[in-house]
Amino acid sequence: MAKGITTRAADYNQWYIDVVLKSELADYSPVKGCMVIRPTGYGIWENIQKNLDRMFKETGHVNAYFPMFIPESFLKKEAEHVEGFAPECAVVTHAGGKELEEPLVIRPTSETMIWSMYKNWINSWRDLPILINQWANVCRWEMRTRLFLRTTEFLWQEGHTAHATREEAEEETRRMIHVYRDFVENFLAMPVLVGLKTQQEKFAGAVDTYCIEAMMQDGKALQSGTSHYLGENFAKAFEVTFQDKDKQTKFVQATSWGVSTRLIGGMIMSHSDDNGLVIPPKVAPLPVVFVPIWRSDEEMATVLGAAKKITEGWDPLFFRIDSRDQYKPGYKFAEWEVKGVPIRIEIGPRDVEAGTVVVVRRDTGEKQTMPTTGLREKLVTMLDEIQNSLFNRAKERLQSRTRDCNDYADYAKHVGDGGFFRIHWCGADACETHLREKTKSTIRCIPLDAPCESGKCIVCGAESSRRVVAAQAY
Ligand SMILES: [Zn+2]
């Protein structure tokens, strides 16, 4: 056990909790199921937000903000939606010292609030499309919670778009799942499968739900983002119509899509190790930390002076010099390691004399001595290498732990060991339910790139035309 962190081999779930707490990403709140996101965790979220927000804006979206209180009657307007969300809703019944005439639901998601407003904003085809995103918190009263992966209140973004035609809305739904794939693969270094959810697993109120699914180090799946084609369901519930070019009155077509602070949980479980957190450089709040080493005041002045000189003109957000005198270097090494800073630089009096520093990679532990000239450029290159190597390692895991499986007994025996299983499924609800109840696994997605291939349903033996991916999931 390094620094109070349980090893992955000993207890994977405890390891995860230890990493989150010891790296100071988050802490438990006084309210059960809620989480306090500490500065390191919030710094990662800010980097997720900043980069995704740019990608949303580059694809034509704008941000707005809608209130968190939703009249209870709104939620009841869409039958599937209320059925899916009602058990998880927190409801405000009293405010201002008296009972409310109508209870207010704390948003579990904002479709109903937003479509009640779109009704006022949309009259003609000229008002379309509307491409709005909101960064917000939502509340879902979960029975079993886990830091970042499932908490009662969490942070997310939710896009809500309105379109004149089905084709355009479906195109938007697919566009956004690919934006998520791009982001998660390129910034969080998590390779994902892109696919369609089954009707049982889709969003409550959607026609179709697209998803990205990642594989964690224990082989379990993590749904990392979803994009929904909502058809006319919400337009009908809120009577949102428009006059089209052909003068006909039509219902507006909708999409919604979201990712949340769950991505941080996925990032931790994809890359971190028994020594603590490993953060992909592109979302690391602090990419490089200098730990100067001294024994006397004179040495302290020398090494701190040298570190300052080396970093002159560098972006202050790129690095930090850990000049704290109350901690020994060994303590600092361990702290920055647990906190997942991608590169640590050690500089002592002898390094200063030689014009070098010792550079240590967090992901591999590899140490090398480097000259201080041109150091910044070399660090930038090294950060790219770390980013790529984290992705490649995760990709190898995804590939090596995904396999075809044609035999139910084989599946039932091994699905609990983790990994993705490409199985034939006839499409029947009963077979999907059987898998969930008997093997605690779910059909994660029907991959978009799944080729046509005839086979027999692993549960009932009926004809199937292509494989789906099934696994146990978080
Ligand atoms: Zn079947």
Coordinates of C-alpha atoms and ligand atoms in Angstrom, one line a residue:
M1 CA 0.0 0.0 0.0
A2 CA 1.7 3.2 -1.2
K3 CA 0.7 6.4 0.7
G4 CA -2.5 4.8 2.0
I5 CA -3.7 3.8 -1.4
T6 CA -5.1 0.2 -1.7
T7 CA -3.7 -1.5 -4.7
R8 CA -5.9 -2.2 -7.7
A9 CA -5.2 -5.9 -7.4
A10 CA -6.2 -6.0 -3.8
D11 CA -9.5 -4.1 -4.1
Y12 CA -10.3 -2.2 -7.3
N13 CA -13.3 -0.3 -5.8
Q14 CA -11.4 0.7 -2.7
W15 CA -8.4 1.8 -4.8
Y16 CA -10.7 4.1 -6.8
I17 CA -12.0 5.8 -3.6
D18 CA -8.5 6.1 -2.2
V19 CA -7.2 7.7 -5.3
V20 CA -10.1 10.3 -5.4
L21 CA -9.6 11.2 -1.7
K22 CA -5.8 11.1 -1.5
S23 CA -5.3 13.1 -4.6
E24 CA -7.7 15.6 -3.2
L25 CA -10.0 15.6 -6.2
A26 CA -13.2 15.4 -4.1
D27 CA -14.5 14.7 -0.7
Y28 CA -17.7 13.4 0.8
S29 CA -20.2 16.1 1.8
P30 CA -22.3 16.2 5.0
V31 CA -25.3 15.2 2.8
K32 CA -25.2 11.5 1.8
G33 CA -24.6 11.0 -1.9
C34 CA -23.3 14.5 -2.6
M35 CA -19.7 15.4 -3.3
V36 CA -17.5 18.3 -2.7
I37 CA -15.2 18.9 -5.7
R38 CA -11.9 20.1 -4.5
P39 CA -9.6 22.5 -6.4
T40 CA -7.6 19.8 -8.3
G41 CA -10.9 18.1 -9.3
Y42 CA -12.5 21.3 -10.3
G43 CA -9.4 22.4 -12.2
I44 CA -9.8 19.2 -14.4
W45 CA -13.5 20.0 -14.8
E46 CA -12.6 23.6 -15.9
N47 CA -10.3 22.2 -18.5
I48 CA -13.0 19.8 -19.7
Q49 CA -15.5 22.7 -19.9
K50 CA -13.1 25.0 -21.6
N51 CA -12.2 22.6 -24.4
L52 CA -15.7 21.1 -24.9
D53 CA -17.3 24.6 -24.9
R54 CA -15.0 25.6 -27.7
M55 CA -16.0 22.5 -29.7
F56 CA -19.7 23.3 -29.1
K57 CA -19.3 26.8 -30.3
E58 CA -17.3 25.7 -33.3
T59 CA -20.3 23.5 -34.3
G60 CA -22.6 26.5 -34.1
H61 CA -24.0 26.2 -30.5
V62 CA -24.5 29.0 -28.0
N63 CA -24.8 28.9 -24.2
A64 CA -27.8 30.0 -22.1
Y65 CA -29.0 29.3 -18.6
F66 CA -32.4 28.0 -17.4
P67 CA -33.6 27.8 -13.8
M68 CA -33.1 24.6 -11.7
F69 CA -36.8 24.6 -10.4
I70 CA -39.3 22.8 -12.6
P71 CA -43.1 22.8 -12.0
E72 CA -44.0 19.2 -11.1
S73 CA -46.7 19.2 -13.8
F74 CA -44.1 19.8 -16.5
L75 CA -42.4 16.5 -15.9
K76 CA -45.7 14.7 -16.2
K77 CA -46.3 16.0 -19.7
E78 CA -44.1 13.4 -21.4
A79 CA -45.1 9.9 -20.2
E80 CA -41.8 8.0 -20.7
H81 CA -39.9 10.9 -19.3
V82 CA -41.8 11.1 -16.0
E83 CA -41.7 7.3 -15.6
G84 CA -37.9 7.3 -16.1
F85 CA -37.1 10.2 -13.8
A86 CA -39.8 10.4 -11.1
P87 CA -38.2 7.9 -8.8
E88 CA -35.0 10.0 -8.8
C89 CA -36.5 13.4 -8.3
A90 CA -36.0 15.7 -5.3
V91 CA -39.1 17.8 -4.9
V92 CA -39.5 21.2 -3.1
T93 CA -42.8 21.4 -1.3
H94 CA -42.2 24.2 1.1
A95 CA -40.6 27.6 0.5
G96 CA -40.8 31.1 2.0
G97 CA -42.2 29.5 5.2
K98 CA -45.3 28.0 3.6
E99 CA -46.4 25.0 1.4
L100 CA -46.2 25.7 -2.3
E101 CA -49.3 25.5 -4.4
E102 CA -47.5 23.4 -6.9
P103 CA -44.4 21.4 -5.8
L104 CA -41.2 22.2 -7.7
V105 CA -38.9 19.5 -9.0
I106 CA -35.1 20.2 -8.8
R107 CA -34.1 19.5 -12.4
P108 CA -32.9 15.9 -13.1
T109 CA -32.5 17.2 -16.7
S110 CA -34.0 20.2 -18.4
E111 CA -36.0 19.1 -21.5
T112 CA -39.3 20.1 -19.9
M113 CA -38.2 23.5 -18.8
I114 CA -36.5 24.3 -22.1
W115 CA -39.3 23.1 -24.3
S116 CA -41.8 25.1 -22.3
M117 CA -39.7 28.1 -23.3
Y118 CA -39.2 27.0 -26.9
K119 CA -42.9 27.1 -27.3
N120 CA -42.8 30.9 -26.9
W121 CA -39.7 31.3 -29.1
I122 CA -40.6 29.2 -32.1
N123 CA -43.4 30.2 -34.5
S124 CA -42.0 29.8 -38.0
W125 CA -39.3 27.9 -39.9
R126 CA -37.4 31.1 -39.8
D127 CA -36.9 30.7 -36.0
L128 CA -35.1 27.3 -36.5
P129 CA -32.8 25.8 -35.7
I130 CA -32.2 26.7 -32.1
L131 CA -28.8 25.3 -30.9
I132 CA -28.5 26.0 -27.2
N133 CA -26.3 24.4 -24.6
Q134 CA -26.3 25.0 -20.9
W135 CA -23.6 24.3 -18.2
A136 CA -25.4 23.4 -15.0
N137 CA -25.9 21.2 -12.0
V138 CA -28.6 18.6 -11.9
C139 CA -30.0 16.4 -9.2
R140 CA -30.9 12.7 -9.3
W141 CA -31.6 11.0 -6.0
E142 CA -29.5 7.9 -6.4
M143 CA -29.6 5.0 -3.9
R144 CA -26.0 3.9 -4.4
T145 CA -23.6 6.6 -5.1
R146 CA -19.9 6.7 -5.9
L147 CA -17.7 9.8 -6.1
F148 CA -17.8 11.3 -9.6
L149 CA -19.4 8.2 -11.2
R150 CA -22.8 8.6 -9.6
T151 CA -23.7 11.4 -7.2
T152 CA -27.0 13.0 -6.2
E153 CA -26.0 16.4 -7.5
F154 CA -23.5 16.6 -10.4
L155 CA -22.2 19.1 -12.9
W156 CA -22.8 18.6 -16.6
Q157 CA -23.7 20.3 -19.8
E158 CA -26.9 19.7 -21.7
G159 CA -27.5 20.7 -25.3
H160 CA -31.1 21.1 -26.4
T161 CA -31.6 21.8 -30.0
A162 CA -34.8 22.4 -32.1
H163 CA -35.0 21.6 -35.8
A164 CA -37.5 21.8 -38.7
T165 CA -36.9 18.4 -40.1
R166 CA -36.2 14.9 -38.8
E167 CA -33.1 14.6 -41.0
E168 CA -31.6 17.7 -39.6
A169 CA -32.3 16.6 -36.0
E170 CA -30.8 13.2 -36.6
E171 CA -27.8 14.7 -38.2
E172 CA -27.3 16.9 -35.1
T173 CA -27.7 13.9 -32.8
R174 CA -24.9 12.1 -34.6
R175 CA -22.7 15.2 -34.9
M176 CA -22.7 15.6 -31.2
I177 CA -21.9 12.0 -30.3
H178 CA -18.9 12.4 -32.6
V179 CA -17.9 15.7 -30.9
Y180 CA -17.9 13.7 -27.6
R181 CA -15.9 10.9 -29.1
D182 CA -13.3 13.4 -30.4
F183 CA -13.1 15.2 -27.1
V184 CA -12.9 12.1 -24.9
E185 CA -10.3 10.4 -27.1
N186 CA -8.2 13.5 -27.7
F187 CA -8.3 15.2 -24.3
L188 CA -9.1 12.4 -21.8
A189 CA -7.1 9.8 -23.8
M190 CA -10.0 7.4 -23.4
P191 CA -10.8 5.3 -26.5
V192 CA -14.5 4.7 -26.9
L193 CA -17.0 2.7 -28.9
V194 CA -19.7 4.8 -30.6
G195 CA -23.1 3.1 -30.8
L196 CA -26.8 3.1 -30.4
K197 CA -28.5 2.2 -27.2
T198 CA -31.1 -0.5 -27.2
Q199 CA -34.7 0.6 -26.6
Q200 CA -34.5 -0.6 -23.0
E201 CA -31.3 1.4 -22.3
K202 CA -32.2 4.6 -24.2
F203 CA -33.0 7.9 -22.5
A204 CA -36.5 8.2 -21.0
G205 CA -38.3 10.2 -23.7
A206 CA -36.0 9.6 -26.6
V207 CA -36.6 7.9 -29.9
D208 CA -32.9 6.9 -30.2
T209 CA -30.0 7.3 -27.9
Y210 CA -26.4 7.3 -29.2
C211 CA -23.6 6.7 -26.7
I212 CA -19.9 6.5 -26.2
E213 CA -18.7 3.6 -24.1
A214 CA -15.2 3.4 -22.6
M215 CA -13.5 0.4 -20.9
M216 CA -12.1 0.9 -17.4
Q217 CA -8.9 -0.9 -16.2
D218 CA -11.0 -3.6 -14.6
G219 CA -12.7 -4.3 -17.9
K220 CA -16.0 -2.8 -16.9
A221 CA -17.8 -0.4 -19.3
L222 CA -18.5 3.3 -18.5
Q223 CA -21.1 5.2 -20.5
S224 CA -19.3 8.4 -21.0
G225 CA -21.6 10.6 -23.0
T226 CA -25.0 10.4 -24.7
S227 CA -26.8 12.2 -27.5
H228 CA -30.5 11.7 -28.0
Y229 CA -32.8 12.1 -31.0
L230 CA -36.1 13.1 -29.3
G231 CA -38.3 13.2 -32.3
E232 CA -41.5 15.1 -31.7
N233 CA -42.0 13.8 -28.2
F234 CA -41.2 17.0 -26.3
A235 CA -42.7 19.2 -29.0
K236 CA -46.0 17.3 -28.7
A237 CA -45.9 17.4 -24.9
F238 CA -45.4 21.2 -24.9
E239 CA -47.3 21.9 -28.1
V240 CA -44.3 23.4 -29.9
T241 CA -45.2 23.8 -33.5
F242 CA -44.0 26.0 -36.4
Q243 CA -45.3 27.1 -39.7
D244 CA -43.1 25.5 -42.3
K245 CA -42.1 26.9 -45.8
D246 CA -45.0 25.0 -47.3
K247 CA -47.4 26.8 -44.9
Q248 CA -48.2 23.6 -43.0
T249 CA -48.1 23.6 -39.2
K250 CA -45.6 21.0 -37.9
F251 CA -44.2 19.8 -34.7
V252 CA -40.6 20.8 -34.0
Q253 CA -37.9 18.1 -34.0
A254 CA -35.6 17.9 -30.9
T255 CA -32.3 16.6 -29.7
S256 CA -30.5 16.7 -26.4
W257 CA -27.0 15.6 -25.4
G258 CA -24.8 15.7 -22.3
V259 CA -21.7 14.8 -20.6
S260 CA -21.0 15.2 -16.9
T261 CA -18.4 15.2 -14.1
R262 CA -18.6 11.4 -14.5
L263 CA -16.0 11.9 -17.2
I264 CA -13.5 12.6 -14.4
G265 CA -14.3 9.2 -12.8
G266 CA -13.7 7.6 -16.2
M267 CA -10.4 9.4 -16.6
I268 CA -9.3 8.2 -13.2
M269 CA -10.2 4.6 -13.8
S270 CA -8.6 4.6 -17.3
H271 CA -5.2 5.9 -16.4
S272 CA -4.4 6.0 -12.7
D273 CA -2.2 3.5 -10.9
D274 CA -1.3 2.2 -7.4
N275 CA 0.7 5.4 -6.7
G276 CA -2.3 7.6 -7.3
L277 CA -3.8 9.8 -10.0
V278 CA -2.5 10.0 -13.6
I279 CA -3.9 12.9 -15.5
P280 CA -3.7 13.2 -19.3
P281 CA -1.6 16.4 -19.9
K282 CA -4.3 18.1 -22.0
V283 CA -6.7 18.4 -19.0
A284 CA -4.1 18.6 -16.2
P285 CA -4.6 21.8 -14.1
L286 CA -0.8 21.8 -13.5
P287 CA 1.3 20.1 -16.3
V288 CA 4.8 20.6 -14.8
V289 CA 6.0 21.0 -11.2
F290 CA 9.6 21.9 -10.2
V291 CA 10.8 20.5 -6.9
P292 CA 14.0 22.3 -5.9
I293 CA 16.3 20.4 -3.5
W294 CA 18.3 22.2 -0.9
R295 CA 20.0 21.6 2.5
S296 CA 21.0 25.1 3.5
D297 CA 19.7 28.6 3.0
E298 CA 22.5 29.2 0.6
E299 CA 21.6 26.2 -1.5
M300 CA 18.0 27.2 -1.3
A301 CA 18.8 30.6 -2.8
T302 CA 20.9 29.0 -5.6
V303 CA 18.3 26.4 -6.7
L304 CA 15.3 28.7 -6.4
G305 CA 17.2 31.3 -8.3
A306 CA 18.1 28.8 -11.0
A307 CA 14.5 27.5 -11.3
K308 CA 13.2 31.0 -11.7
K309 CA 15.8 31.8 -14.4
I310 CA 14.9 28.6 -16.3
T311 CA 11.2 29.4 -16.3
E312 CA 11.5 33.1 -17.1
G313 CA 8.8 34.0 -19.6
W314 CA 7.0 30.7 -19.3
D315 CA 3.2 30.6 -19.1
P316 CA 2.5 30.7 -15.3
L317 CA -0.3 28.1 -15.8
F318 CA 2.2 25.7 -17.4
F319 CA 4.3 25.1 -14.3
R320 CA 4.8 25.7 -10.6
I321 CA 7.9 25.9 -8.5
D322 CA 7.3 24.2 -5.2
S323 CA 9.3 26.4 -2.9
R324 CA 7.6 25.4 0.3
D325 CA 10.2 25.2 3.0
Q326 CA 8.1 23.3 5.5
Y327 CA 8.2 20.1 3.5
K328 CA 11.1 17.9 2.5
P329 CA 11.6 17.0 -1.2
G330 CA 10.7 13.4 -0.7
Y331 CA 7.3 14.4 0.7
K332 CA 6.8 16.8 -2.2
F333 CA 7.7 14.0 -4.8
A334 CA 5.1 11.7 -3.2
E335 CA 2.4 14.5 -3.1
W336 CA 2.8 15.5 -6.7
E337 CA 2.8 11.8 -7.7
V338 CA -0.4 11.1 -5.9
K339 CA -1.9 14.2 -7.4
G340 CA -1.0 13.1 -10.9
V341 CA 1.1 16.0 -12.2
P342 CA 2.3 14.7 -15.6
I343 CA 5.9 15.9 -15.2
R344 CA 8.1 16.5 -12.1
I345 CA 11.4 18.3 -12.4
E346 CA 14.0 17.9 -9.7
I347 CA 16.7 20.5 -9.4
G348 CA 19.5 20.4 -6.8
P349 CA 22.8 22.4 -6.4
R350 CA 24.7 19.9 -8.5
D351 CA 22.2 20.2 -11.3
V352 CA 22.5 23.9 -11.3
E353 CA 26.3 23.6 -11.6
A354 CA 25.9 21.2 -14.5
G355 CA 23.1 23.3 -16.2
T356 CA 20.8 20.3 -16.1
V357 CA 17.6 19.1 -14.4
V358 CA 16.1 15.7 -13.7
V359 CA 12.8 15.2 -15.5
V360 CA 10.4 12.5 -14.2
R361 CA 7.3 11.2 -16.1
R362 CA 4.3 10.5 -13.9
D363 CA 2.8 7.9 -16.2
T364 CA 5.9 5.7 -16.6
G365 CA 8.1 6.8 -13.7
E366 CA 10.9 7.2 -16.2
K367 CA 13.7 9.6 -15.1
Q368 CA 16.1 11.5 -17.4
T369 CA 18.7 14.2 -17.0
M370 CA 18.1 17.1 -19.5
P371 CA 20.0 20.3 -20.2
T372 CA 18.1 23.4 -19.2
T373 CA 18.5 25.0 -22.6
G374 CA 15.5 24.5 -24.8
L375 CA 13.8 22.8 -21.8
R376 CA 10.3 24.2 -22.3
E377 CA 10.1 22.9 -25.9
K378 CA 11.2 19.4 -24.7
L379 CA 8.6 19.4 -22.0
V380 CA 5.9 20.3 -24.5
T381 CA 7.0 17.4 -26.7
M382 CA 7.1 15.1 -23.7
L383 CA 3.6 16.1 -22.6
D384 CA 2.4 15.1 -26.1
E385 CA 4.1 11.8 -25.8
I386 CA 2.5 11.2 -22.4
Q387 CA -0.9 12.1 -23.8
N388 CA -0.4 9.7 -26.8
S389 CA 1.0 6.9 -24.7
L390 CA -1.9 7.0 -22.3
F391 CA -4.3 6.8 -25.2
N392 CA -2.4 3.9 -26.8
R393 CA -2.3 2.0 -23.6
A394 CA -6.0 2.3 -23.1
K395 CA -6.6 1.4 -26.7
E396 CA -4.6 -1.8 -26.4
R397 CA -6.6 -2.7 -23.3
L398 CA -9.9 -2.1 -25.1
Q399 CA -8.8 -4.2 -28.1
S400 CA -7.2 -7.0 -26.1
R401 CA -10.2 -7.3 -23.8
T402 CA -12.9 -7.3 -26.4
R403 CA -13.8 -10.6 -27.9
D404 CA -16.5 -12.5 -29.9
C405 CA -18.6 -14.8 -27.8
N406 CA -21.1 -17.3 -29.3
D407 CA -21.9 -19.4 -26.3
Y408 CA -24.2 -18.4 -23.4
A409 CA -22.4 -20.6 -20.8
D410 CA -19.0 -19.1 -21.8
Y411 CA -20.6 -15.6 -21.5
A412 CA -22.2 -16.1 -18.2
K413 CA -19.1 -17.6 -16.7
H414 CA -16.7 -14.9 -17.9
V415 CA -18.6 -11.6 -18.1
G416 CA -18.0 -11.0 -14.4
D417 CA -14.2 -11.0 -15.1
G418 CA -14.6 -7.8 -17.2
G419 CA -14.1 -7.1 -20.8
F420 CA -16.4 -6.4 -23.8
F421 CA -18.2 -9.3 -25.4
R422 CA -19.4 -9.1 -29.0
I423 CA -22.5 -11.2 -29.0
H424 CA -25.4 -11.9 -31.3
W425 CA -28.7 -10.7 -29.9
C426 CA -32.1 -11.2 -31.6
G427 CA -33.4 -7.8 -30.6
A428 CA -36.1 -9.2 -28.2
D429 CA -36.6 -7.4 -24.8
A430 CA -36.9 -10.8 -23.0
C431 CA -33.3 -11.8 -24.1
E432 CA -31.9 -8.4 -23.0
T433 CA -33.7 -8.6 -19.7
H434 CA -32.4 -12.2 -19.2
L435 CA -28.8 -10.9 -19.6
R436 CA -29.3 -8.1 -17.1
E437 CA -31.0 -10.3 -14.5
K438 CA -28.9 -13.4 -14.8
T439 CA -25.5 -12.0 -15.6
K440 CA -25.7 -8.5 -14.2
S441 CA -24.5 -7.3 -17.6
T442 CA -26.1 -5.1 -20.2
I443 CA -26.0 -4.5 -23.9
R444 CA -23.8 -1.4 -23.9
C445 CA -24.4 -0.5 -27.5
I446 CA -25.0 -1.5 -31.0
P447 CA -21.8 -0.2 -32.5
L448 CA -22.3 2.2 -35.5
D449 CA -19.5 0.4 -37.4
A450 CA -20.8 -3.1 -36.6
P451 CA -20.8 -5.1 -39.9
C452 CA -23.7 -7.2 -41.0
E453 CA -23.0 -10.8 -39.9
S454 CA -25.6 -13.5 -39.5
G455 CA -25.6 -15.5 -36.3
K456 CA -27.8 -16.8 -33.5
C457 CA -28.9 -14.9 -30.4
I458 CA -26.8 -16.0 -27.5
V459 CA -29.8 -16.3 -25.2
C460 CA -32.6 -17.8 -27.4
G461 CA -30.9 -19.0 -30.5
A462 CA -33.1 -16.8 -32.9
E463 CA -31.6 -15.2 -36.0
S464 CA -29.5 -12.1 -35.5
S465 CA -28.0 -9.9 -38.3
R466 CA -25.1 -8.3 -36.4
R467 CA -23.3 -8.3 -33.1
V468 CA -23.8 -6.0 -30.2
V469 CA -21.4 -5.2 -27.3
A470 CA -22.3 -6.4 -23.9
A471 CA -20.5 -6.0 -20.6
Q472 CA -20.8 -5.3 -16.9
A473 CA -20.9 -1.6 -16.4
Y474 CA -20.5 1.2 -13.8
Ligands
ZN1 ZN -32.9 -13.8 -28.3

